[in-house]
mmCIF file of C-alpha atoms in Angstrom:
data_model
loop_
_atom_site.group_PDB
_atom_site.id
_atom_site.type_symbol
_atom_site.label_atom_id
_atom_site.label_comp_id
_atom_site.label_asym_id
_atom_site.label_seq_id
_atom_site.Cartn_x
_atom_site.Cartn_y
_atom_site.Cartn_z
ATOM 1 C CA MET C 1 164.755 -90.947 34.286
ATOM 2 C CA THR C 2 164.685 -90.176 30.558
ATOM 3 C CA GLU C 3 167.720 -89.120 28.560
ATOM 4 C CA GLN C 4 166.067 -85.727 28.104
ATOM 5 C CA SER C 5 165.978 -85.112 31.889
ATOM 6 C CA LEU C 6 169.270 -86.831 32.854
ATOM 7 C CA ILE C 7 171.408 -84.883 35.348
ATOM 8 C CA TYR C 8 175.110 -85.761 35.544
ATOM 9 C CA SER C 9 176.210 -86.768 39.043
ATOM 10 C CA VAL C 10 178.989 -85.320 41.197
ATOM 11 C CA GLY C 11 182.349 -86.807 40.197
ATOM 12 C CA THR C 12 181.498 -87.091 36.479
ATOM 13 C CA GLN C 13 184.338 -86.008 34.187
ATOM 14 C CA VAL C 14 183.091 -83.545 31.586
ATOM 15 C CA VAL C 15 184.406 -81.577 28.620
ATOM 16 C CA ALA C 16 183.566 -77.880 28.311
ATOM 17 C CA GLN C 17 181.978 -77.112 24.949
ATOM 18 C CA LYS C 18 182.730 -73.372 25.196
ATOM 19 C CA ASP C 19 185.512 -71.244 26.637
ATOM 20 C CA VAL C 20 185.294 -71.103 30.432
ATOM 21 C CA MET C 21 185.414 -67.477 31.475
ATOM 22 C CA ALA C 22 186.934 -65.928 34.616
ATOM 23 C CA ALA C 23 186.713 -62.378 35.914
ATOM 24 C CA ASN C 24 187.462 -59.466 33.596
ATOM 25 C CA ASP C 25 186.429 -61.496 30.531
ATOM 26 C CA ARG C 26 189.555 -63.623 30.836
ATOM 27 C CA ILE C 27 189.481 -67.153 29.434
ATOM 28 C CA ALA C 28 190.304 -69.418 32.356
ATOM 29 C CA HIS C 29 190.126 -72.589 30.256
ATOM 30 C CA PRO C 30 189.526 -73.048 26.519
ATOM 31 C CA ALA C 31 186.718 -75.058 24.977
ATOM 32 C CA GLY C 32 187.715 -78.713 25.189
ATOM 33 C CA ALA C 33 189.083 -78.452 28.734
ATOM 34 C CA VAL C 34 188.302 -81.365 31.062
ATOM 35 C CA GLY C 35 186.824 -80.803 34.514
ATOM 36 C CA VAL C 36 184.959 -82.670 37.237
ATOM 37 C CA ILE C 37 181.455 -81.910 38.466
ATOM 38 C CA VAL C 38 181.585 -80.949 42.145
ATOM 39 C CA ARG C 39 177.948 -79.890 42.469
ATOM 40 C CA SER C 40 174.947 -80.946 40.385
ATOM 41 C CA PRO C 41 171.775 -78.881 39.898
ATOM 42 C CA VAL C 42 168.263 -80.104 40.627
ATOM 43 C CA ASP C 43 167.278 -79.625 36.986
ATOM 44 C CA ARG C 44 168.680 -78.513 33.650
ATOM 45 C CA THR C 45 167.631 -74.896 34.069
ATOM 46 C CA HIS C 46 170.402 -74.420 36.648
ATOM 47 C CA ALA C 47 174.177 -74.700 36.254
ATOM 48 C CA TYR C 48 176.632 -77.357 37.414
ATOM 49 C CA ARG C 49 179.688 -76.429 39.463
ATOM 50 C CA VAL C 50 182.717 -77.738 37.588
ATOM 51 C CA LYS C 51 186.269 -77.889 38.981
ATOM 52 C CA PHE C 52 189.324 -77.931 36.705
ATOM 53 C CA SER C 53 192.814 -79.347 37.314
ATOM 54 C CA ASP C 54 194.210 -76.005 38.543
ATOM 55 C CA GLY C 55 191.492 -75.743 41.174
ATOM 56 C CA PHE C 56 189.459 -73.150 39.260
ATOM 57 C CA GLU C 57 185.689 -73.651 39.566
ATOM 58 C CA ALA C 58 182.982 -72.305 37.289
ATOM 59 C CA PRO C 59 179.202 -72.588 36.839
ATOM 60 C CA ILE C 60 178.425 -74.301 33.528
ATOM 61 C CA HIS C 61 175.024 -75.253 32.110
ATOM 62 C CA HIS C 62 174.164 -78.701 30.788
ATOM 63 C CA ASP C 63 174.098 -77.714 27.115
ATOM 64 C CA GLN C 64 177.686 -76.439 27.421
ATOM 65 C CA LEU C 65 179.008 -79.775 28.703
ATOM 66 C CA VAL C 66 179.484 -83.285 27.419
ATOM 67 C CA ARG C 67 180.599 -86.295 29.417
ATOM 68 C CA LEU C 68 184.233 -87.184 28.712
ATOM 69 C CA ALA C 69 183.267 -90.763 27.804
ATOM 70 C CA GLU C 70 180.714 -89.496 25.274
ATOM 71 C CA PHE C 71 183.175 -86.962 23.871
ATOM 72 C CA LYS C 72 185.734 -89.678 23.117
ATOM 73 C CA SER C 73 183.091 -91.932 21.597
ATOM 74 C CA ASN C 74 181.617 -89.154 19.482
ATOM 75 C CA SER C 75 185.023 -88.205 18.122
ATOM 76 C CA ILE C 76 185.190 -91.591 16.406
ATOM 77 C CA ARG C 77 181.700 -91.208 14.956
ATOM 78 C CA ASP C 78 182.186 -87.598 13.895
ATOM 79 C CA ASN C 79 185.113 -88.594 11.666
ATOM 80 C CA ASP C 80 182.625 -90.147 9.301
ATOM 81 C CA ALA C 81 179.213 -88.812 10.246
ATOM 82 C CA PRO C 82 177.830 -89.229 6.700
ATOM 83 C CA LEU C 83 178.598 -92.956 6.865
ATOM 84 C CA MET C 84 176.780 -93.265 10.170
ATOM 85 C CA SER C 85 173.535 -91.750 8.939
ATOM 86 C CA SER C 86 173.660 -92.442 5.214
ATOM 87 C CA GLY C 87 170.565 -94.210 3.956
ATOM 88 C CA LEU C 88 169.248 -95.124 7.408
ATOM 89 C CA TYR C 89 165.864 -93.502 6.798
ATOM 90 C CA ASP C 90 165.526 -95.910 3.876
ATOM 91 C CA ARG C 91 165.926 -98.790 6.332
ATOM 92 C CA VAL C 92 162.682 -98.137 8.236
ATOM 93 C CA ILE C 93 160.742 -101.396 8.632
ATOM 94 C CA PHE C 94 157.764 -99.966 10.502
ATOM 95 C CA ARG C 95 156.226 -96.490 10.608
ATOM 96 C CA CYS C 96 153.152 -95.349 12.538
ATOM 97 C CA VAL C 97 151.433 -92.227 13.842
ATOM 98 C CA ILE C 98 151.355 -91.548 17.574
ATOM 99 C CA GLY C 99 150.345 -88.556 19.686
ATOM 100 C CA SER C 100 147.009 -86.779 19.559
ATOM 101 C CA ARG C 101 146.032 -88.158 16.135
ATOM 102 C CA ALA C 102 146.445 -91.724 17.400
ATOM 103 C CA TYR C 103 144.886 -90.950 20.788
ATOM 104 C CA GLY C 104 141.724 -89.579 19.188
ATOM 105 C CA LEU C 105 142.444 -86.201 20.775
ATOM 106 C CA GLU C 106 143.487 -84.216 17.689
ATOM 107 C CA ASP C 107 142.268 -80.786 16.683
ATOM 108 C CA GLU C 108 142.983 -78.520 13.714
ATOM 109 C CA ALA C 109 146.292 -77.413 15.270
ATOM 110 C CA SER C 110 147.610 -80.922 15.983
ATOM 111 C CA ASP C 111 150.883 -82.083 14.451
ATOM 112 C CA THR C 112 151.276 -85.506 12.888
ATOM 113 C CA ASP C 113 153.929 -87.302 14.952
ATOM 114 C CA ARG C 114 155.445 -90.361 13.339
ATOM 115 C CA ARG C 115 157.480 -93.039 15.077
ATOM 116 C CA GLY C 116 158.940 -96.310 13.961
ATOM 117 C CA VAL C 117 161.795 -98.771 13.761
ATOM 118 C CA TYR C 118 164.751 -99.093 11.431
ATOM 119 C CA LEU C 119 167.078 -102.007 10.708
ATOM 120 C CA PRO C 120 170.650 -100.952 9.820
ATOM 121 C CA THR C 121 172.645 -102.921 7.291
ATOM 122 C CA ALA C 122 174.879 -105.568 8.798
ATOM 123 C CA ASP C 123 178.057 -103.906 7.499
ATOM 124 C CA LEU C 124 177.228 -100.594 9.095
ATOM 125 C CA HIS C 125 176.092 -102.214 12.336
ATOM 126 C CA TRP C 126 179.383 -104.112 12.585
ATOM 127 C CA SER C 127 181.529 -101.135 11.593
ATOM 128 C CA LEU C 128 183.706 -98.999 13.847
ATOM 129 C CA PHE C 129 181.263 -96.139 13.440
ATOM 130 C CA GLY C 130 178.216 -98.075 14.580
ATOM 131 C CA VAL C 131 174.687 -96.751 14.234
ATOM 132 C CA PRO C 132 172.643 -94.229 16.243
ATOM 133 C CA GLU C 133 170.056 -95.593 18.653
ATOM 134 C CA GLN C 134 167.489 -93.310 17.076
ATOM 135 C CA LEU C 135 166.977 -91.057 14.078
ATOM 136 C CA GLU C 136 165.204 -87.729 14.541
ATOM 137 C CA ASN C 137 163.801 -85.212 12.082
ATOM 138 C CA ASP C 138 162.302 -82.230 13.904
ATOM 139 C CA GLU C 139 160.928 -80.679 10.712
ATOM 140 C CA THR C 140 158.769 -83.693 9.916
ATOM 141 C CA GLN C 141 158.107 -84.717 13.554
ATOM 142 C CA GLU C 142 159.657 -88.155 12.971
ATOM 143 C CA VAL C 143 161.630 -90.419 15.328
ATOM 144 C CA TYR C 144 162.831 -93.929 14.488
ATOM 145 C CA TRP C 145 164.508 -96.302 16.935
ATOM 146 C CA GLU C 146 167.163 -98.819 15.942
ATOM 147 C CA LEU C 147 165.563 -102.259 16.218
ATOM 148 C CA GLN C 148 167.471 -103.470 19.289
ATOM 149 C CA LYS C 149 166.866 -100.203 21.155
ATOM 150 C CA PHE C 150 163.161 -100.436 20.335
ATOM 151 C CA ILE C 151 162.933 -104.033 21.554
ATOM 152 C CA VAL C 152 164.740 -103.247 24.803
ATOM 153 C CA LEU C 153 162.392 -100.322 25.489
ATOM 154 C CA ALA C 154 159.364 -102.475 24.679
ATOM 155 C CA LEU C 155 160.562 -105.197 27.072
ATOM 156 C CA LYS C 156 160.812 -102.514 29.758
ATOM 157 C CA ALA C 157 157.168 -101.587 29.033
ATOM 158 C CA ASN C 158 158.021 -98.083 27.836
ATOM 159 C CA PRO C 159 154.574 -96.531 27.168
ATOM 160 C CA ASN C 160 155.684 -94.584 24.077
ATOM 161 C CA VAL C 161 157.086 -97.705 22.440
ATOM 162 C CA LEU C 162 154.142 -99.934 23.346
ATOM 163 C CA GLU C 163 151.830 -97.289 21.882
ATOM 164 C CA CYS C 164 153.730 -97.597 18.596
ATOM 165 C CA LEU C 165 153.062 -101.328 18.479
ATOM 166 C CA TYR C 166 149.357 -100.777 19.101
ATOM 167 C CA SER C 167 148.850 -97.538 17.176
ATOM 168 C CA PRO C 168 145.617 -97.562 15.158
ATOM 169 C CA VAL C 169 147.357 -95.522 12.440
ATOM 170 C CA ILE C 170 150.067 -97.525 10.653
ATOM 171 C CA ASP C 171 151.727 -95.824 7.705
ATOM 172 C CA SER C 172 153.898 -98.684 6.472
ATOM 173 C CA ALA C 173 155.440 -102.001 7.450
ATOM 174 C CA THR C 174 157.820 -104.327 5.630
ATOM 175 C CA PRO C 175 157.406 -108.105 6.082
ATOM 176 C CA LEU C 176 159.814 -107.909 9.028
ATOM 177 C CA GLY C 177 157.824 -105.006 10.439
ATOM 178 C CA GLU C 178 154.643 -107.068 10.133
ATOM 179 C CA GLU C 179 156.319 -109.875 12.078
ATOM 180 C CA LEU C 180 157.194 -107.408 14.818
ATOM 181 C CA LEU C 181 153.552 -106.319 15.045
ATOM 182 C CA GLU C 182 152.367 -109.931 15.125
ATOM 183 C CA MET C 183 154.469 -110.606 18.243
ATOM 184 C CA ARG C 184 153.579 -107.388 20.076
ATOM 185 C CA SER C 185 151.773 -109.231 22.872
ATOM 186 C CA ALA C 186 155.133 -110.786 23.820
ATOM 187 C CA PHE C 187 156.140 -107.404 25.271
ATOM 188 C CA LEU C 188 153.164 -107.135 27.619
ATOM 189 C CA SER C 189 153.642 -108.152 31.246
ATOM 190 C CA LYS C 190 152.954 -107.083 34.813
ATOM 191 C CA LEU C 191 155.963 -104.800 34.465
ATOM 192 C CA ILE C 192 153.532 -102.378 32.833
ATOM 193 C CA PHE C 193 152.195 -101.542 36.287
ATOM 194 C CA GLN C 194 155.572 -100.444 37.638
ATOM 195 C CA THR C 195 156.659 -98.608 34.475
ATOM 196 C CA PHE C 196 153.395 -96.760 33.959
ATOM 197 C CA SER C 197 153.289 -95.924 37.671
ATOM 198 C CA GLY C 198 156.698 -94.306 37.263
ATOM 199 C CA TYR C 199 155.443 -92.166 34.386
ATOM 200 C CA VAL C 200 152.308 -91.220 36.321
ATOM 201 C CA ALA C 201 154.425 -90.232 39.320
ATOM 202 C CA SER C 202 156.583 -88.103 37.012
ATOM 203 C CA GLN C 203 153.526 -86.300 35.618
ATOM 204 C CA PHE C 204 152.132 -85.818 39.119
ATOM 205 C CA LYS C 205 155.453 -84.321 40.238
ATOM 206 C CA LYS C 206 155.260 -81.864 37.328
ATOM 207 C CA MET C 207 151.770 -80.883 38.458
ATOM 208 C CA GLN C 208 152.962 -80.277 42.006
ATOM 209 C CA THR C 209 155.922 -78.237 40.747
ATOM 210 C CA ASP C 210 153.640 -76.120 38.549
ATOM 211 C CA ILE C 211 151.321 -75.407 41.469
ATOM 212 C CA ARG C 212 154.212 -74.602 43.810
ATOM 213 C CA ASN C 213 156.115 -72.378 41.374
ATOM 214 C CA GLN C 214 153.340 -70.831 39.300
ATOM 215 C CA GLY C 215 150.195 -71.271 41.335
ATOM 216 C CA ARG C 216 148.604 -73.225 38.479
ATOM 217 C CA VAL C 217 149.072 -76.435 36.506
ATOM 218 C CA LYS C 218 149.980 -77.169 32.912
ATOM 219 C CA TRP C 219 146.732 -78.757 31.859
ATOM 220 C CA LYS C 220 148.385 -80.872 29.175
ATOM 221 C CA HIS C 221 150.359 -82.637 31.932
ATOM 222 C CA VAL C 222 147.131 -83.330 33.814
ATOM 223 C CA MET C 223 145.462 -84.709 30.696
ATOM 224 C CA HIS C 224 148.348 -87.063 29.912
ATOM 225 C CA LEU C 225 148.459 -88.304 33.492
ATOM 226 C CA ILE C 226 144.786 -89.249 33.207
ATOM 227 C CA ARG C 227 145.338 -90.806 29.783
ATOM 228 C CA LEU C 228 148.213 -92.956 31.087
ATOM 229 C CA LEU C 229 146.072 -94.266 33.930
ATOM 230 C CA LEU C 230 143.226 -95.092 31.545
ATOM 231 C CA SER C 231 145.563 -96.898 29.142
ATOM 232 C CA GLY C 232 147.441 -98.718 31.896
ATOM 233 C CA THR C 233 144.278 -100.005 33.516
ATOM 234 C CA HIS C 234 142.902 -101.154 30.171
ATOM 235 C CA VAL C 235 145.975 -103.174 29.224
ATOM 236 C CA LEU C 236 146.163 -104.861 32.636
ATOM 237 C CA ARG C 237 142.508 -105.903 32.344
ATOM 238 C CA SER C 238 142.247 -106.746 28.649
ATOM 239 C CA GLY C 239 145.776 -107.714 27.613
ATOM 240 C CA GLU C 240 145.618 -105.104 24.813
ATOM 241 C CA MET C 241 147.045 -101.587 24.736
ATOM 242 C CA MET C 242 144.411 -98.867 24.390
ATOM 243 C CA VAL C 243 145.949 -96.062 22.341
ATOM 244 C CA ASP C 244 142.783 -94.429 21.021
ATOM 245 C CA VAL C 245 141.067 -92.917 24.066
ATOM 246 C CA GLY C 246 138.414 -91.253 21.931
ATOM 247 C CA GLN C 247 135.626 -92.518 24.173
ATOM 248 C CA TYR C 248 137.006 -90.111 26.800
ATOM 249 C CA ARG C 249 137.765 -87.380 24.253
ATOM 250 C CA ALA C 250 135.319 -84.717 25.477
ATOM 251 C CA ARG C 251 136.342 -85.078 29.103
ATOM 252 C CA LEU C 252 140.086 -85.180 28.383
ATOM 253 C CA LEU C 253 139.951 -82.134 26.104
ATOM 254 C CA THR C 254 138.009 -80.280 28.783
ATOM 255 C CA ILE C 255 141.015 -80.876 31.046
ATOM 256 C CA LYS C 256 143.500 -79.879 28.335
ATOM 257 C CA ARG C 257 141.678 -76.566 27.824
ATOM 258 C CA GLY C 258 141.717 -75.896 31.565
ATOM 259 C CA GLU C 259 137.938 -75.921 31.730
ATOM 260 C CA MET C 260 137.681 -78.620 34.418
ATOM 261 C CA PRO C 261 138.335 -77.460 38.000
ATOM 262 C CA PHE C 262 141.591 -78.928 39.257
ATOM 263 C CA ALA C 263 139.881 -80.490 42.270
ATOM 264 C CA LYS C 264 137.539 -82.399 39.941
ATOM 265 C CA ALA C 265 140.397 -83.537 37.681
ATOM 266 C CA ASP C 266 142.434 -84.619 40.708
ATOM 267 C CA SER C 267 139.460 -86.530 42.069
ATOM 268 C CA TRP C 268 139.234 -88.419 38.763
ATOM 269 C CA ARG C 269 142.974 -89.103 38.973
ATOM 270 C CA LYS C 270 142.594 -90.641 42.435
ATOM 271 C CA GLU C 271 139.734 -92.850 41.278
ATOM 272 C CA LEU C 272 141.751 -94.032 38.287
ATOM 273 C CA GLN C 273 144.828 -94.669 40.416
ATOM 274 C CA SER C 274 142.795 -96.915 42.686
ATOM 275 C CA ASP C 275 141.313 -98.699 39.658
ATOM 276 C CA PHE C 276 144.791 -99.119 38.167
ATOM 277 C CA GLU C 277 146.017 -100.826 41.352
ATOM 278 C CA SER C 278 142.963 -103.079 41.459
ATOM 279 C CA ALA C 279 143.571 -104.100 37.843
ATOM 280 C CA PHE C 280 147.147 -105.018 38.713
ATOM 281 C CA LYS C 281 145.980 -107.365 41.477
ATOM 282 C CA THR C 282 143.767 -109.321 39.086
ATOM 283 C CA THR C 283 145.632 -109.034 35.770
ATOM 284 C CA LYS C 284 146.273 -112.172 33.749
ATOM 285 C CA LEU C 285 149.384 -110.733 32.120
ATOM 286 C CA PRO C 286 152.551 -112.769 32.754
ATOM 287 C CA ASP C 287 155.091 -111.724 35.371
ATOM 288 C CA ARG C 288 157.680 -111.022 32.697
ATOM 289 C CA PRO C 289 157.685 -110.327 28.948
ATOM 290 C CA ASP C 290 158.781 -113.040 26.554
ATOM 291 C CA TYR C 291 162.498 -112.261 26.448
ATOM 292 C CA GLU C 292 163.303 -115.464 24.568
ATOM 293 C CA ARG C 293 160.891 -114.708 21.725
ATOM 294 C CA ALA C 294 162.107 -111.118 21.512
ATOM 295 C CA ASN C 295 165.727 -112.257 21.390
ATOM 296 C CA ALA C 296 165.025 -114.856 18.716
ATOM 297 C CA PHE C 297 163.306 -112.206 16.607
ATOM 298 C CA LEU C 298 166.261 -109.825 16.967
ATOM 299 C CA VAL C 299 168.847 -112.467 16.063
ATOM 300 C CA ASP C 300 166.816 -113.453 12.992
ATOM 301 C CA ALA C 301 166.486 -109.794 11.979
ATOM 302 C CA ARG C 302 170.245 -109.324 12.298
ATOM 303 C CA ARG C 303 170.814 -112.285 9.956
ATOM 304 C CA ARG C 304 168.303 -110.892 7.464
ATOM 305 C CA ALA C 305 170.047 -107.523 7.572
ATOM 306 C CA MET C 306 172.724 -109.151 5.399
ATOM 307 C CA GLU C 307 170.234 -109.489 2.546
ATOM 308 C CA GLU C 308 170.524 -107.104 -0.371
ATOM 309 C CA SER C 309 167.021 -105.715 0.015
ATOM 310 C CA LEU C 310 165.237 -104.544 3.159
ATOM 311 C CA PRO C 311 163.478 -107.521 4.787
#
């Protein structure tokens, strides 16, 4: 489950971010009060049931809560937020374009989504304040992962991260960034089958939910499910990630526009799923990624983070 879709479990201690109201517009507990989740929703569109120390219970939505552990951690960081983020965008060692422009599925309305990796300075990494696992700029459609976070995700065969390493559109790379690209095959393993299958199942669940709740599907979800199966099968067979799916552009965009009957799209999905499983049975990828090489690279990068200039 992604961080974006995480649901806190029953028993989690949380801090209310806003005043908790009772009947007659009375404040039962002020913002900052600690409670325990006694019932969790099925998704983030519904409220939790939170119980406070006096026995009072209230429905509270996810965006009005923060886990107590996170609240205490964030209070340290918030004391010097400028230190935590200062200059980190200048520490990007690799920057690429992902999304429709890398997939070969762009149109005149497509955004340019950039992703990459940054290496914090040693002093900041060692400091009490630490560094964020990722930097985000919604205005420019940019996201950068801290190097260790990126490597861990790549070792887990996260499709979004692997697509960065194999993106056909690279904006910039420092010498260290080039070294990361040169070792990208070290992250490929049979684990791709399980991880991609999880993402495909997630997309398929969204399709089922759309049909059940709205009587129709979100065609973009269908298109990305197909794209994931195409990419997953290709990497299992060839040992290389296929990011640009331009050879399937016309057919995929027909799905995105809702011009392909769902039955036909679903039939293609079933064919690709079967092909994906067949590719897994015969793949020459190793059982596991090269953890040792990835770790050696990270340790070396940490040492080089002590240099005056960006490696």
